[in-house]
Amino acid sequence: MTLRLSAPPLLLPGETDGESSPEAGELRLPPATSELAEPTVSDDVQDGWSRERPSRSRPPSQPAFPIEGEEEAGALGLVARRSRPSSPTIDLSSEMHDRFALGDYTTALRVAELILGRHERHEEAARISRTCREKLASLYGSRLGPLDRRPALAVEDEEVRWLGLDHRAGFLLSRVDGAHTLEELIDISSMQRLDALRTLVELLEMGAICFRD
């Protein structure tokens, strides 16, 4: 025996009896819209960036190259800054007299020779230079004693290299043998008398030479 059950088709909400039911397995979707609604954000949930964004302004555009007038002004300003003297000019004549008055004959002599290098006929510089040489020669002579004394080496030959002597002092030291007098050493040194006296004093003070008499 076969049972047949029949019943009217089920209707979806919104359908009428005259409408045909959708096919099996077919899902009816609402019609698609071509535009998406832009989400709205309430003032209460706006973040810091969204609040700051309207107040931000784009910085004014600057020209890619400097304006001709500004470039010239900057170049002239740079030249003016570089042309300014970095230190005040020294009055050599005043410096020479001040050093001479203080008894700093070495510095006074150097300044006087500097002035004479620029002005050969500078009488005051020539006078102070001559006086300084006489006083320094007398000072060095008093430290060395009589010039007929015969200095001798006070260091070993292998220790000479550690004294840090220049070529002139090294040459003069090489002539010290205990047989030559100070006057003879000055003559064979090929130096000016004042320079030779100063070098002998330096050798004596550093302990490179000594007197055994």
Short mmCIF file of C-alpha atoms in Angstrom, two decimals:
data_model
loop_
_atom_site.label_atom_id
_atom_site.label_comp_id
_atom_site.label_asym_id
_atom_site.label_seq_id
_atom_site.Cartn_x
_atom_site.Cartn_y
_atom_site.Cartn_z
CA MET A 1 0.00 0.00 0.00
CA THR A 2 1.35 3.43 -0.94
CA LEU A 3 0.64 6.57 1.03
CA ARG A 4 0.70 9.94 -0.72
CA LEU A 5 0.97 13.05 1.33
CA SER A 6 0.19 16.39 -0.21
CA ALA A 7 0.26 19.81 1.31
CA PRO A 8 0.52 23.36 0.07
CA PRO A 9 4.08 24.66 -0.25
CA LEU A 10 5.49 26.63 2.62
CA LEU A 11 5.64 30.34 2.09
CA LEU A 12 8.46 32.54 3.20
CA PRO A 13 7.68 35.73 5.05
CA GLY A 14 6.56 38.40 2.64
CA GLU A 15 5.44 35.96 -0.09
CA THR A 16 1.88 35.55 -1.24
CA ASP A 17 0.13 32.54 -2.46
CA GLY A 18 0.49 33.61 -6.07
CA GLU A 19 4.28 33.82 -5.96
CA SER A 20 6.32 30.83 -6.83
CA SER A 21 8.49 29.40 -4.11
CA PRO A 22 12.24 29.44 -4.58
CA GLU A 23 13.86 26.39 -5.91
CA ALA A 24 15.40 23.96 -3.53
CA GLY A 25 18.84 24.97 -2.35
CA GLU A 26 18.49 28.53 -3.65
CA LEU A 27 19.00 31.30 -1.16
CA ARG A 28 17.47 34.64 -1.89
CA LEU A 29 19.70 37.59 -0.89
CA PRO A 30 18.77 41.21 -0.65
CA PRO A 31 19.65 43.26 -3.72
CA ALA A 32 23.25 44.50 -3.77
CA THR A 33 23.92 48.18 -3.62
CA SER A 34 26.57 49.84 -5.77
CA GLU A 35 27.73 52.25 -3.07
CA LEU A 36 28.89 51.41 0.41
CA ALA A 37 27.76 53.67 3.13
CA GLU A 38 30.63 55.46 4.79
CA PRO A 39 30.82 54.58 8.44
CA THR A 40 30.20 57.43 10.74
CA VAL A 41 32.12 57.98 13.90
CA SER A 42 30.55 59.85 16.70
CA ASP A 43 32.31 62.66 18.46
CA ASP A 44 32.55 60.59 21.60
CA VAL A 45 34.72 57.88 20.06
CA GLN A 46 37.00 60.01 17.88
CA ASP A 47 40.66 59.39 18.56
CA GLY A 48 43.38 62.00 19.03
CA TRP A 49 44.49 61.85 15.40
CA SER A 50 41.02 62.49 14.05
CA ARG A 51 40.69 65.49 16.36
CA GLU A 52 44.11 66.86 15.49
CA ARG A 53 43.83 66.29 11.75
CA PRO A 54 41.52 69.22 10.98
CA SER A 55 43.77 71.62 12.90
CA ARG A 56 46.96 70.58 11.12
CA SER A 57 47.99 72.86 8.31
CA ARG A 58 50.43 72.13 5.56
CA PRO A 59 53.67 74.10 5.90
CA PRO A 60 54.15 76.78 3.31
CA SER A 61 56.08 75.58 0.34
CA GLN A 62 59.65 76.86 0.02
CA PRO A 63 61.44 77.45 -3.25
CA ALA A 64 63.81 74.70 -4.29
CA PHE A 65 66.56 77.25 -4.96
CA PRO A 66 67.45 80.36 -2.92
CA ILE A 67 66.43 83.71 -4.24
CA GLU A 68 69.25 85.56 -5.94
CA GLY A 69 69.22 88.46 -3.48
CA GLU A 70 69.23 86.17 -0.45
CA GLU A 71 72.10 84.11 -1.87
CA GLU A 72 74.21 87.22 -2.42
CA ALA A 73 73.42 88.51 1.06
CA GLY A 74 74.45 85.19 2.60
CA ALA A 75 77.72 85.12 0.65
CA LEU A 76 78.54 88.71 1.61
CA GLY A 77 77.77 87.96 5.24
CA LEU A 78 80.07 84.95 5.19
CA VAL A 79 82.90 87.00 3.69
CA ALA A 80 82.35 89.73 6.26
CA ARG A 81 82.51 87.24 9.13
CA ARG A 82 85.70 85.69 7.82
CA SER A 83 87.34 89.06 7.27
CA ARG A 84 86.94 90.05 10.90
CA PRO A 85 90.23 89.88 12.84
CA SER A 86 90.28 86.97 15.28
CA SER A 87 92.50 88.77 17.77
CA PRO A 88 93.59 92.36 18.33
CA THR A 89 96.80 93.51 16.68
CA ILE A 90 99.84 93.47 18.99
CA ASP A 91 101.92 96.62 19.23
CA LEU A 92 105.41 95.17 18.81
CA SER A 93 107.15 98.35 19.89
CA SER A 94 105.23 98.49 23.18
CA GLU A 95 105.77 94.77 23.74
CA MET A 96 109.52 95.17 23.21
CA HIS A 97 109.79 98.03 25.70
CA ASP A 98 107.65 96.23 28.29
CA ARG A 99 109.75 93.05 28.12
CA PHE A 100 112.96 95.03 28.31
CA ALA A 101 111.73 96.95 31.36
CA LEU A 102 110.81 93.66 33.09
CA GLY A 103 114.29 92.23 32.49
CA ASP A 104 112.99 89.58 30.06
CA TYR A 105 115.89 90.14 27.69
CA THR A 106 115.34 86.93 25.73
CA THR A 107 111.80 87.86 24.69
CA ALA A 108 112.73 91.52 24.20
CA LEU A 109 115.52 90.43 21.85
CA ARG A 110 113.17 88.26 19.82
CA VAL A 111 110.64 91.07 19.43
CA ALA A 112 113.38 93.53 18.49
CA GLU A 113 114.69 91.17 15.81
CA LEU A 114 111.14 90.75 14.51
CA ILE A 115 110.80 94.51 14.18
CA LEU A 116 114.19 94.75 12.46
CA GLY A 117 113.08 92.06 10.03
CA ARG A 118 110.28 94.39 8.93
CA HIS A 119 112.10 97.71 9.32
CA GLU A 120 115.86 97.40 8.98
CA ARG A 121 116.50 101.01 10.02
CA HIS A 122 114.42 100.95 13.20
CA GLU A 123 116.89 102.67 15.55
CA GLU A 124 115.11 101.86 18.81
CA ALA A 125 114.81 98.16 17.95
CA ALA A 126 118.49 98.06 16.96
CA ARG A 127 119.52 99.68 20.24
CA ILE A 128 117.45 97.31 22.38
CA SER A 129 118.68 94.31 20.39
CA ARG A 130 122.30 95.28 20.98
CA THR A 131 121.71 95.92 24.69
CA CYS A 132 119.87 92.62 25.17
CA ARG A 133 122.71 90.69 23.54
CA GLU A 134 125.25 92.30 25.85
CA LYS A 135 123.21 91.57 28.97
CA LEU A 136 122.48 87.97 27.96
CA ALA A 137 126.14 87.32 27.10
CA SER A 138 127.13 88.65 30.51
CA LEU A 139 124.49 86.48 32.18
CA TYR A 140 125.60 83.30 30.39
CA GLY A 141 129.25 84.11 31.04
CA SER A 142 128.58 84.40 34.77
CA ARG A 143 127.05 80.91 34.79
CA LEU A 144 129.94 79.35 32.88
CA GLY A 145 132.73 81.14 34.68
CA PRO A 146 136.06 82.04 33.06
CA LEU A 147 136.16 81.10 29.39
CA ASP A 148 139.58 79.48 29.76
CA ARG A 149 138.03 76.56 31.65
CA ARG A 150 137.99 73.16 29.95
CA PRO A 151 134.66 71.31 30.12
CA ALA A 152 134.45 67.51 29.96
CA LEU A 153 131.69 65.06 29.15
CA ALA A 154 129.54 64.06 32.13
CA VAL A 155 127.53 61.31 30.38
CA GLU A 156 128.39 58.11 28.59
CA ASP A 157 128.36 58.01 24.81
CA GLU A 158 125.30 55.73 24.69
CA GLU A 159 123.36 58.15 26.91
CA VAL A 160 123.79 61.15 24.62
CA ARG A 161 120.95 60.05 22.33
CA TRP A 162 118.48 60.31 25.20
CA LEU A 163 119.25 63.98 25.89
CA GLY A 164 117.03 65.21 23.05
CA LEU A 165 119.61 67.63 21.64
CA ASP A 166 119.22 69.46 18.36
CA HIS A 167 121.92 69.22 15.70
CA ARG A 168 123.78 72.34 16.86
CA ALA A 169 123.92 71.29 20.51
CA GLY A 170 124.90 67.77 19.45
CA PHE A 171 127.74 69.11 17.32
CA LEU A 172 129.03 71.31 20.13
CA LEU A 173 128.83 68.43 22.61
CA SER A 174 130.81 66.22 20.24
CA ARG A 175 133.70 68.72 20.46
CA VAL A 176 133.84 68.59 24.25
CA ASP A 177 136.84 66.39 25.09
CA GLY A 178 138.39 67.99 28.17
CA ALA A 179 141.15 69.55 26.08
CA HIS A 180 139.35 72.52 24.47
CA THR A 181 138.53 75.62 26.48
CA LEU A 182 135.15 77.31 26.43
CA GLU A 183 136.53 80.07 24.24
CA GLU A 184 137.84 77.53 21.74
CA LEU A 185 134.52 75.68 21.70
CA ILE A 186 132.73 78.94 20.94
CA ASP A 187 135.06 79.58 18.01
CA ILE A 188 134.66 76.13 16.45
CA SER A 189 130.89 75.94 17.00
CA SER A 190 130.07 77.96 13.84
CA MET A 191 127.37 79.77 15.85
CA GLN A 192 126.88 83.33 16.88
CA ARG A 193 128.64 83.99 20.16
CA LEU A 194 125.42 84.48 22.10
CA ASP A 195 123.93 81.24 20.74
CA ALA A 196 127.08 79.27 21.57
CA LEU A 197 127.13 80.63 25.13
CA ARG A 198 123.45 79.78 25.61
CA THR A 199 123.99 76.24 24.28
CA LEU A 200 126.92 75.66 26.64
CA VAL A 201 124.81 76.85 29.57
CA GLU A 202 122.01 74.46 28.57
CA LEU A 203 124.46 71.54 28.34
CA LEU A 204 125.85 72.41 31.75
CA GLU A 205 122.41 72.68 33.38
CA MET A 206 121.18 69.35 31.96
CA GLY A 207 124.32 67.61 33.25
CA ALA A 208 125.83 66.77 29.87
CA ILE A 209 129.12 68.58 30.62
CA CYS A 210 131.00 69.43 33.79
CA PHE A 211 134.18 71.11 34.98
CA ARG A 212 136.74 69.04 36.83
CA ASP A 213 139.04 71.83 37.90
#
